[in-house]
mmCIF file of N, CA and C in Angstrom:
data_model
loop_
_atom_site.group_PDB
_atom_site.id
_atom_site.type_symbol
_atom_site.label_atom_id
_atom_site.label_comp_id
_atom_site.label_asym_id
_atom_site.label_seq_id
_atom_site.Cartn_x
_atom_site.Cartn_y
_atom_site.Cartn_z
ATOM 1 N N UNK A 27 0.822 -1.189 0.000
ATOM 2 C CA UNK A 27 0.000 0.000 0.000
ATOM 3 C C UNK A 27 0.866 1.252 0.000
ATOM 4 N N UNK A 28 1.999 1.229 0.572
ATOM 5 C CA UNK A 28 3.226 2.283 0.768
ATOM 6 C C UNK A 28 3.111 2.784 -0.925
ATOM 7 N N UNK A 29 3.668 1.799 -1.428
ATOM 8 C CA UNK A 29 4.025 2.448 -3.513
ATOM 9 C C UNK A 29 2.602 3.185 -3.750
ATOM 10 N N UNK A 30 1.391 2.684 -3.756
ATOM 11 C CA UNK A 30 0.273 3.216 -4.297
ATOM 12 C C UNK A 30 0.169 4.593 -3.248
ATOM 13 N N UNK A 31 0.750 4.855 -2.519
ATOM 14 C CA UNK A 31 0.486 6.071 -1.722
ATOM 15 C C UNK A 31 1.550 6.564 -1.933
ATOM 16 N N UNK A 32 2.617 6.695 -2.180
ATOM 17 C CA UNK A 32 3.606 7.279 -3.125
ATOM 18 C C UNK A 32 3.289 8.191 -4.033
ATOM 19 N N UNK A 33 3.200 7.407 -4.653
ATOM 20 C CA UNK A 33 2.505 7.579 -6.468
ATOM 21 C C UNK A 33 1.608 8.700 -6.035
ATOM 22 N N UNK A 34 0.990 8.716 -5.092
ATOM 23 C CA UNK A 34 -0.279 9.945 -5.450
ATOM 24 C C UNK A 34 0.155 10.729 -4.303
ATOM 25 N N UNK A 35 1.210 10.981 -3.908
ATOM 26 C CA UNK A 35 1.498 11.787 -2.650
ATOM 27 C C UNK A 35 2.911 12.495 -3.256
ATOM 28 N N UNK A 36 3.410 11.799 -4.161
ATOM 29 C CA UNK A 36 4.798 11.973 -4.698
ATOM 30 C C UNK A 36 4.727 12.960 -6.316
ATOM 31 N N UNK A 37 5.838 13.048 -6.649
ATOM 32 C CA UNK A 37 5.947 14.532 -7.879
ATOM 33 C C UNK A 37 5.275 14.103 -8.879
ATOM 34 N N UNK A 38 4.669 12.557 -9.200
ATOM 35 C CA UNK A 38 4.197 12.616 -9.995
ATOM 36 C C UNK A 38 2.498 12.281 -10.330
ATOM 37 N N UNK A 39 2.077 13.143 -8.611
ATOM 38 C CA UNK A 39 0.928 12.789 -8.070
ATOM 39 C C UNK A 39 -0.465 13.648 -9.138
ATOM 40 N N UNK A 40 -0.011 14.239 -9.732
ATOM 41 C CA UNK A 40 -1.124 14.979 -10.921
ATOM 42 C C UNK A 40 -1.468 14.343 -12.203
ATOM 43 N N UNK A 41 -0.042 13.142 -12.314
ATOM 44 C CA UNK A 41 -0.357 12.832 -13.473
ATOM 45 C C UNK A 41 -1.037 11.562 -13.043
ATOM 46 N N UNK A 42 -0.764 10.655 -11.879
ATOM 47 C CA UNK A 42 -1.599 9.843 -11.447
ATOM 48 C C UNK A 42 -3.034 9.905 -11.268
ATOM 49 N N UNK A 43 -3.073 10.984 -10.755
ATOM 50 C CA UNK A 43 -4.573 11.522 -10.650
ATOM 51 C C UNK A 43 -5.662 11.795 -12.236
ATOM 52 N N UNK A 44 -4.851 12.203 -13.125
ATOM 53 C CA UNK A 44 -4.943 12.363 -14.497
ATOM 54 C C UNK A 44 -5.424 10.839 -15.130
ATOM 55 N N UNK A 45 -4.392 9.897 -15.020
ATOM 56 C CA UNK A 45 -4.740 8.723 -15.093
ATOM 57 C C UNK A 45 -6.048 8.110 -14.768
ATOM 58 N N UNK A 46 -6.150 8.138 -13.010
ATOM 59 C CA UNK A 46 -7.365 7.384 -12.490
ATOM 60 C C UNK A 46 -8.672 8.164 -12.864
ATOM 61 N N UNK A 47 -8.617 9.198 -12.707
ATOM 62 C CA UNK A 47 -10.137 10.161 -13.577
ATOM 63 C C UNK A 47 -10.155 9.677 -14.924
ATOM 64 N N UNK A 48 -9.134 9.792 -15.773
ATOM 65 C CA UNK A 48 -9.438 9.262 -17.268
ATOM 66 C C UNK A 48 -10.236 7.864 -17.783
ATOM 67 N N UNK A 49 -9.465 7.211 -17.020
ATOM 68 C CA UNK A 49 -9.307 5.767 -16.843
ATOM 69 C C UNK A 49 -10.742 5.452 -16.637
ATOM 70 N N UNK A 50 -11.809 6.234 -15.210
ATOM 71 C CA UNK A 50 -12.928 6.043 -14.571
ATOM 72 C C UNK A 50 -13.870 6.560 -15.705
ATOM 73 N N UNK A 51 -13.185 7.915 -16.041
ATOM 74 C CA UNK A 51 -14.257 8.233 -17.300
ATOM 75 C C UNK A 51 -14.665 7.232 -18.368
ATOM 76 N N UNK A 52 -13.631 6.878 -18.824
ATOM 77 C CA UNK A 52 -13.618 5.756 -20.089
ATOM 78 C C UNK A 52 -14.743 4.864 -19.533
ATOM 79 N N UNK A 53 -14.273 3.838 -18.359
ATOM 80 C CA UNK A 53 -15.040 2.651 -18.059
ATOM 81 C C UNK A 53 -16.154 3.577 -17.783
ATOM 82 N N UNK A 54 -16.869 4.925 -17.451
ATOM 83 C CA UNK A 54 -18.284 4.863 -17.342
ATOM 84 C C UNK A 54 -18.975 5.028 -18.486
ATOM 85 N N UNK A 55 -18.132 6.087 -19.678
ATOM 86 C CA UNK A 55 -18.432 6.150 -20.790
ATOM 87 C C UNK A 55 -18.715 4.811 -21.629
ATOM 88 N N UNK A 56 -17.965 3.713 -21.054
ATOM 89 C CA UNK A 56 -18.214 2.669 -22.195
ATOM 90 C C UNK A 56 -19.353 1.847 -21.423
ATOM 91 N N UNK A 57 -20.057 2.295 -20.297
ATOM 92 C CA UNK A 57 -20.976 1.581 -19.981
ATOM 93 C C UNK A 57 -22.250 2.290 -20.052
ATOM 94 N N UNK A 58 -22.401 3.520 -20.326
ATOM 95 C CA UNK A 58 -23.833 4.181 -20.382
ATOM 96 C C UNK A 58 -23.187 5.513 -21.913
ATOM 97 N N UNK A 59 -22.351 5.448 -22.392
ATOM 98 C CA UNK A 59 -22.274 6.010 -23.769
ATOM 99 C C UNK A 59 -23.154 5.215 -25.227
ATOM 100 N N UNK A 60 -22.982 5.734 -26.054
ATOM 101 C CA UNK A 60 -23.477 5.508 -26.918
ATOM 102 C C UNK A 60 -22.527 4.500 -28.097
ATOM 103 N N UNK A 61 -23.589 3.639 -28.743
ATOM 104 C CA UNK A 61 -22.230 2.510 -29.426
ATOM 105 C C UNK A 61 -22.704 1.370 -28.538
ATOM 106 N N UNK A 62 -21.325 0.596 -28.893
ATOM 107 C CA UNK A 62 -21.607 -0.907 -28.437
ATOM 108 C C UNK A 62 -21.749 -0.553 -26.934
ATOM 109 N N UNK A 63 -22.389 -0.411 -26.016
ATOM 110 C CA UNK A 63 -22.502 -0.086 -24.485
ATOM 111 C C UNK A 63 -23.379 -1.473 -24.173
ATOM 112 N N UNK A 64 -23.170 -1.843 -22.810
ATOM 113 C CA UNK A 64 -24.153 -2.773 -21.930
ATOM 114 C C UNK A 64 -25.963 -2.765 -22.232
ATOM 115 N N UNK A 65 -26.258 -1.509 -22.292
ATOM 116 C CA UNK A 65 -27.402 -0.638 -22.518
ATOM 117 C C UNK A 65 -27.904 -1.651 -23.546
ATOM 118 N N UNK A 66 -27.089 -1.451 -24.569
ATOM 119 C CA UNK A 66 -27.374 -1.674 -26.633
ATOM 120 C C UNK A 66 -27.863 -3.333 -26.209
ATOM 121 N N UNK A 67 -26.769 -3.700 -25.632
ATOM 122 C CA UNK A 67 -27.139 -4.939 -25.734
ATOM 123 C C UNK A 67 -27.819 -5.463 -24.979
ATOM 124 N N UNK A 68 -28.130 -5.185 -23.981
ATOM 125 C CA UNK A 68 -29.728 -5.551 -23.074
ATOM 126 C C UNK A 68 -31.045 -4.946 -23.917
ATOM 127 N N UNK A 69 -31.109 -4.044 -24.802
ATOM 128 C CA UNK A 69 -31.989 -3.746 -25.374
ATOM 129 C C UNK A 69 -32.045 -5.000 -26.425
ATOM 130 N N UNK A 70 -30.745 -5.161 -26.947
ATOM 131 C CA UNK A 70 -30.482 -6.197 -28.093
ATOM 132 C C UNK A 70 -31.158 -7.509 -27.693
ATOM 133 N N UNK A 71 -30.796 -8.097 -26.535
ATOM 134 C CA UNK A 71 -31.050 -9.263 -25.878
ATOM 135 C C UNK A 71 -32.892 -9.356 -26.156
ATOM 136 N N UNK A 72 -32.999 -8.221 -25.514
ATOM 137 C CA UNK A 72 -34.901 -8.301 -25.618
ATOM 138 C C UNK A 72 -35.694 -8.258 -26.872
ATOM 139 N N UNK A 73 -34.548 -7.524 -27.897
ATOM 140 C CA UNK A 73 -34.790 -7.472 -29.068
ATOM 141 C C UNK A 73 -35.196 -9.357 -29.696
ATOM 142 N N UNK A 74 -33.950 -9.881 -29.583
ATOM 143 C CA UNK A 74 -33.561 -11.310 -29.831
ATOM 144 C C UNK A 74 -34.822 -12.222 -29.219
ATOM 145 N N UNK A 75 -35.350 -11.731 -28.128
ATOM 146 C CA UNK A 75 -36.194 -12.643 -27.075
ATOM 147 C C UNK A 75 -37.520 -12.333 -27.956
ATOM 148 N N UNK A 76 -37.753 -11.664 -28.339
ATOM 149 C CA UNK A 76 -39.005 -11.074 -29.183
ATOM 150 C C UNK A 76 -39.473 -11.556 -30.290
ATOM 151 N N UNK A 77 -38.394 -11.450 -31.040
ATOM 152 C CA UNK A 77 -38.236 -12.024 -32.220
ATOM 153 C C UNK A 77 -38.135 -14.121 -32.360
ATOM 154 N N UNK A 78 -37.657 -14.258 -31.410
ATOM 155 C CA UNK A 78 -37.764 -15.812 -30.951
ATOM 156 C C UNK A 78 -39.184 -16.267 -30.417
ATOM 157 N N UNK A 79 -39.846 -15.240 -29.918
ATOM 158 C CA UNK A 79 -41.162 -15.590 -29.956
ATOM 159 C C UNK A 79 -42.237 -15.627 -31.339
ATOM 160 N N UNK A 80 -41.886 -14.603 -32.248
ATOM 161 C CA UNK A 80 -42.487 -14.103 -33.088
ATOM 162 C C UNK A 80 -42.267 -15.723 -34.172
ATOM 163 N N UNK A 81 -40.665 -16.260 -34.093
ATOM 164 C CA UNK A 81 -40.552 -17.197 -35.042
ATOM 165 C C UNK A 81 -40.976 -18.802 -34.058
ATOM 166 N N UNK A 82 -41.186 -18.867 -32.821
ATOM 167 C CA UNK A 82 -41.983 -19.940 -32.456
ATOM 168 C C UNK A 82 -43.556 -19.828 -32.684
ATOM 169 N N UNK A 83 -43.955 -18.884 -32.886
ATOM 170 C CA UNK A 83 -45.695 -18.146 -33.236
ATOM 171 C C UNK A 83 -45.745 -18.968 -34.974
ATOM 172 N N UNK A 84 -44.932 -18.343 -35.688
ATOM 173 C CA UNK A 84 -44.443 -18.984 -37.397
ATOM 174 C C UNK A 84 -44.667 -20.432 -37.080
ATOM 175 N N UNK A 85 -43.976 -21.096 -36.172
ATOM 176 C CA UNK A 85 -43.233 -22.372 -36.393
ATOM 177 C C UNK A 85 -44.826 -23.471 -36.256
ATOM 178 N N UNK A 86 -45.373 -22.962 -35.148
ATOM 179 C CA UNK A 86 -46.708 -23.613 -34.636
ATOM 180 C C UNK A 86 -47.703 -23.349 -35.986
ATOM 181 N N UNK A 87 -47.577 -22.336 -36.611
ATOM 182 C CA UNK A 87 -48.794 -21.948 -37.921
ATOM 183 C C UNK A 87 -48.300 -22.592 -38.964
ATOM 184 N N UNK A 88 -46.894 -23.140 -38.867
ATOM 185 C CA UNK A 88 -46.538 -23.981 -40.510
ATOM 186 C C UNK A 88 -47.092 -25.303 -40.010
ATOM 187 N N UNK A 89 -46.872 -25.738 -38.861
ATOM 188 C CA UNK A 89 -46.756 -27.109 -37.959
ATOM 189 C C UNK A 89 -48.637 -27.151 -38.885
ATOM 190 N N UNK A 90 -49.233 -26.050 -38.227
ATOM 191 C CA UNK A 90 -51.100 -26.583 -38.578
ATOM 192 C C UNK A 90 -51.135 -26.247 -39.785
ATOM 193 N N UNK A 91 -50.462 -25.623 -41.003
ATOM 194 C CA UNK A 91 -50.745 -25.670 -42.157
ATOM 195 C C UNK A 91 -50.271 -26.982 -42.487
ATOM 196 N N UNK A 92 -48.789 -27.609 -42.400
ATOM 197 C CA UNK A 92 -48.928 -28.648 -42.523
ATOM 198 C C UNK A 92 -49.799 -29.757 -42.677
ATOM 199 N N UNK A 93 -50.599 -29.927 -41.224
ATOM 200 C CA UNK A 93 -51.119 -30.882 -40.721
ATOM 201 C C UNK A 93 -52.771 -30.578 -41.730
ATOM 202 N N UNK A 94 -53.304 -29.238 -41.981
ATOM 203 C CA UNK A 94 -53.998 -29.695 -43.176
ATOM 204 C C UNK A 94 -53.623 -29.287 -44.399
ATOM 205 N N UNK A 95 -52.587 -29.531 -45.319
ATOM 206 C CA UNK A 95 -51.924 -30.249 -45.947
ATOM 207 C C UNK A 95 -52.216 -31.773 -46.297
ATOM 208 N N UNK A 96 -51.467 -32.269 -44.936
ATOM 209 C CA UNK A 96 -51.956 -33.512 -45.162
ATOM 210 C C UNK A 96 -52.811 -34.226 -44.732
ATOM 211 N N UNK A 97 -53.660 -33.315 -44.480
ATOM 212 C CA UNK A 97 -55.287 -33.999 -44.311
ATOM 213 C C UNK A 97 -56.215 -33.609 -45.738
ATOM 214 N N UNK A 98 -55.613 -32.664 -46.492
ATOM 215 C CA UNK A 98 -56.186 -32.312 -47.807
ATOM 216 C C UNK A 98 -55.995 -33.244 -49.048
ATOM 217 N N UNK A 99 -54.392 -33.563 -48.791
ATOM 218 C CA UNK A 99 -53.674 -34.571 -49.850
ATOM 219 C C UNK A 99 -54.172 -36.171 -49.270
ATOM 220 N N UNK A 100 -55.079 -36.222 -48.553
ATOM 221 C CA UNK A 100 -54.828 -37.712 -48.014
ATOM 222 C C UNK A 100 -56.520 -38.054 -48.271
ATOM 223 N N UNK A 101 -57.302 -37.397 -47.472
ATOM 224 C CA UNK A 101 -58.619 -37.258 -47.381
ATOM 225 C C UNK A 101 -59.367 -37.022 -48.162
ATOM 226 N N UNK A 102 -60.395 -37.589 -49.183
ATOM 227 C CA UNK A 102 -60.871 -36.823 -49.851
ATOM 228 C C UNK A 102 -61.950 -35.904 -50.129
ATOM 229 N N UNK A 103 -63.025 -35.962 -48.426
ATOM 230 C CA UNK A 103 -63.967 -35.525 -48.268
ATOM 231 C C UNK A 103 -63.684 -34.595 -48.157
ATOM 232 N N UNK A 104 -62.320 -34.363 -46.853
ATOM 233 C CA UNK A 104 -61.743 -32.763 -46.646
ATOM 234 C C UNK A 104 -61.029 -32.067 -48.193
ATOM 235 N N UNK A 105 -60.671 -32.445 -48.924
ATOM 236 C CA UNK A 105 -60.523 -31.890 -50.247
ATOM 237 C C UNK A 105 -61.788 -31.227 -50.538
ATOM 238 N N UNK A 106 -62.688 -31.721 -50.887
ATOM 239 C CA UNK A 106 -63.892 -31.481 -51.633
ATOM 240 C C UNK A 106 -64.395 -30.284 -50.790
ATOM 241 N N UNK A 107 -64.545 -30.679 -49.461
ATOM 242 C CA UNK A 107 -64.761 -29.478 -48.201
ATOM 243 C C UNK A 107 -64.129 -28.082 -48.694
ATOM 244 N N UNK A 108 -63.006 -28.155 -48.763
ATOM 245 C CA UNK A 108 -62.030 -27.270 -48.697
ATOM 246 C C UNK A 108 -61.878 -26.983 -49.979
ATOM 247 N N UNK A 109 -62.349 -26.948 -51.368
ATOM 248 C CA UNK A 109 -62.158 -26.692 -52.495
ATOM 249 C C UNK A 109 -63.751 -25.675 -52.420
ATOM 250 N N UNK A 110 -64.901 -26.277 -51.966
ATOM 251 C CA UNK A 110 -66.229 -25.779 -51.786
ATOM 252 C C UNK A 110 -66.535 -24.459 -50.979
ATOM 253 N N UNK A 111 -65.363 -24.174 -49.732
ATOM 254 C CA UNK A 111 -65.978 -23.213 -49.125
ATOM 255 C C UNK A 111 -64.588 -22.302 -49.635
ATOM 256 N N UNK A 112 -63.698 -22.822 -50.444
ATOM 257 C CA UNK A 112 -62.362 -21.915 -50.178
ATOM 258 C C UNK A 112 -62.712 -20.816 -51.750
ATOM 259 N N UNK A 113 -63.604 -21.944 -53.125
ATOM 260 C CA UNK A 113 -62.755 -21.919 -54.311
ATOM 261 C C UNK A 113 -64.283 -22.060 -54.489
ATOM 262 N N UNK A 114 -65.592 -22.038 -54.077
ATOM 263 C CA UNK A 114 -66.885 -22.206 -54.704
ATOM 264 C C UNK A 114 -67.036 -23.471 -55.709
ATOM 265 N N UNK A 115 -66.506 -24.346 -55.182
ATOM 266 C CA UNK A 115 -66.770 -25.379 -56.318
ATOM 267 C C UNK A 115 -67.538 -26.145 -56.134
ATOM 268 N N UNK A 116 -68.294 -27.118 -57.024
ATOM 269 C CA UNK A 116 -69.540 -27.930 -57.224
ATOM 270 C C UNK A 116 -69.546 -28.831 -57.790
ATOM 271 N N UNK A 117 -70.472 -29.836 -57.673
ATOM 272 C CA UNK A 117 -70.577 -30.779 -58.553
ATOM 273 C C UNK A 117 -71.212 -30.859 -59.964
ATOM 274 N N UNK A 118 -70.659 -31.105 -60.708
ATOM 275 C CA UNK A 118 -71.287 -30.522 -62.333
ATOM 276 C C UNK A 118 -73.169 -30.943 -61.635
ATOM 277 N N UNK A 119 -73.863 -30.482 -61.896
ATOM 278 C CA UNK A 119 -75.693 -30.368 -62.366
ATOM 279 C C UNK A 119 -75.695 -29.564 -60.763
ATOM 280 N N UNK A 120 -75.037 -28.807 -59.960
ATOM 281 C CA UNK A 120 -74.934 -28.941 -58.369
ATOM 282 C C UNK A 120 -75.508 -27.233 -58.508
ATOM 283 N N UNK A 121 -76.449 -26.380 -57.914
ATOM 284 C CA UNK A 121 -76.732 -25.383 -58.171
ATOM 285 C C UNK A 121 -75.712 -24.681 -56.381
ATOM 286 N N UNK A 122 -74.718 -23.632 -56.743
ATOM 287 C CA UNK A 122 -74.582 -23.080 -56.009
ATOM 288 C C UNK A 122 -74.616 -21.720 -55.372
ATOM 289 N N UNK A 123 -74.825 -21.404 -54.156
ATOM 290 C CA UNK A 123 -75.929 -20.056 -53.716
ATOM 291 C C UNK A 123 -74.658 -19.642 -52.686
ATOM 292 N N UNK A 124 -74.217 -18.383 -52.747
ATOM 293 C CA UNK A 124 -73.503 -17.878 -52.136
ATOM 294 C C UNK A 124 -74.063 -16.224 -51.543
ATOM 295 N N UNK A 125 -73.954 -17.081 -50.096
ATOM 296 C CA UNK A 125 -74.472 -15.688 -48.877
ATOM 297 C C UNK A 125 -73.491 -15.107 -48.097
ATOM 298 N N UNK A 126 -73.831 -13.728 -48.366
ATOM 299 C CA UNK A 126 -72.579 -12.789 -47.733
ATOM 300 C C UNK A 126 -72.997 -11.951 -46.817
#
């Protein structure tokens, strides 16, 4: 502890002092300045968390398009279903009435 009390008691105690203020500035500047800061990236993080929800939300809506998919390609009642209310289609002599 003697040297470190030296140093700031001794001739070259201004420029030490110069040092540890600079030094303190920097590390606060690089933690609440602007740029890559702690800040950016806790915003970033939540950013990331958001967006990971948004693409598990996607993932579940391909999962049920899928699933009728292949209840369309497999089934053929649900075809016919799903061609009738999607695409108005009929059976040739089939009169169809559409209410809006």
């Amino acid at each position: 502890m003697g040297k470190i009390k030296d140093i700031f008691s001794g001739p070259h105690r201004k420029f030490a002092w110069y040092v540890v203020i600079s030094t303190t500035l920097l590390i606060v500047l690089w933690f609440v300045g602007p740029g890559n800061t702690f800040i950016h990236w806790g915003k970033s993080a939540l950013e990331v968390r958001r967006q990971e929800k948004v693409i598990e939300k996607y993932e579940r809506e391909n999962a049920e398009l899928d699933r009728r998919i292949e209840m369309i390609s497999t089934d053929r009642d649900t075809l016919e279903k799903f061609a009738r209310e999607q695409y108005n289609f009929a059976v040739p002599g089939e009169d169809v009435y559409l209410v809006e």
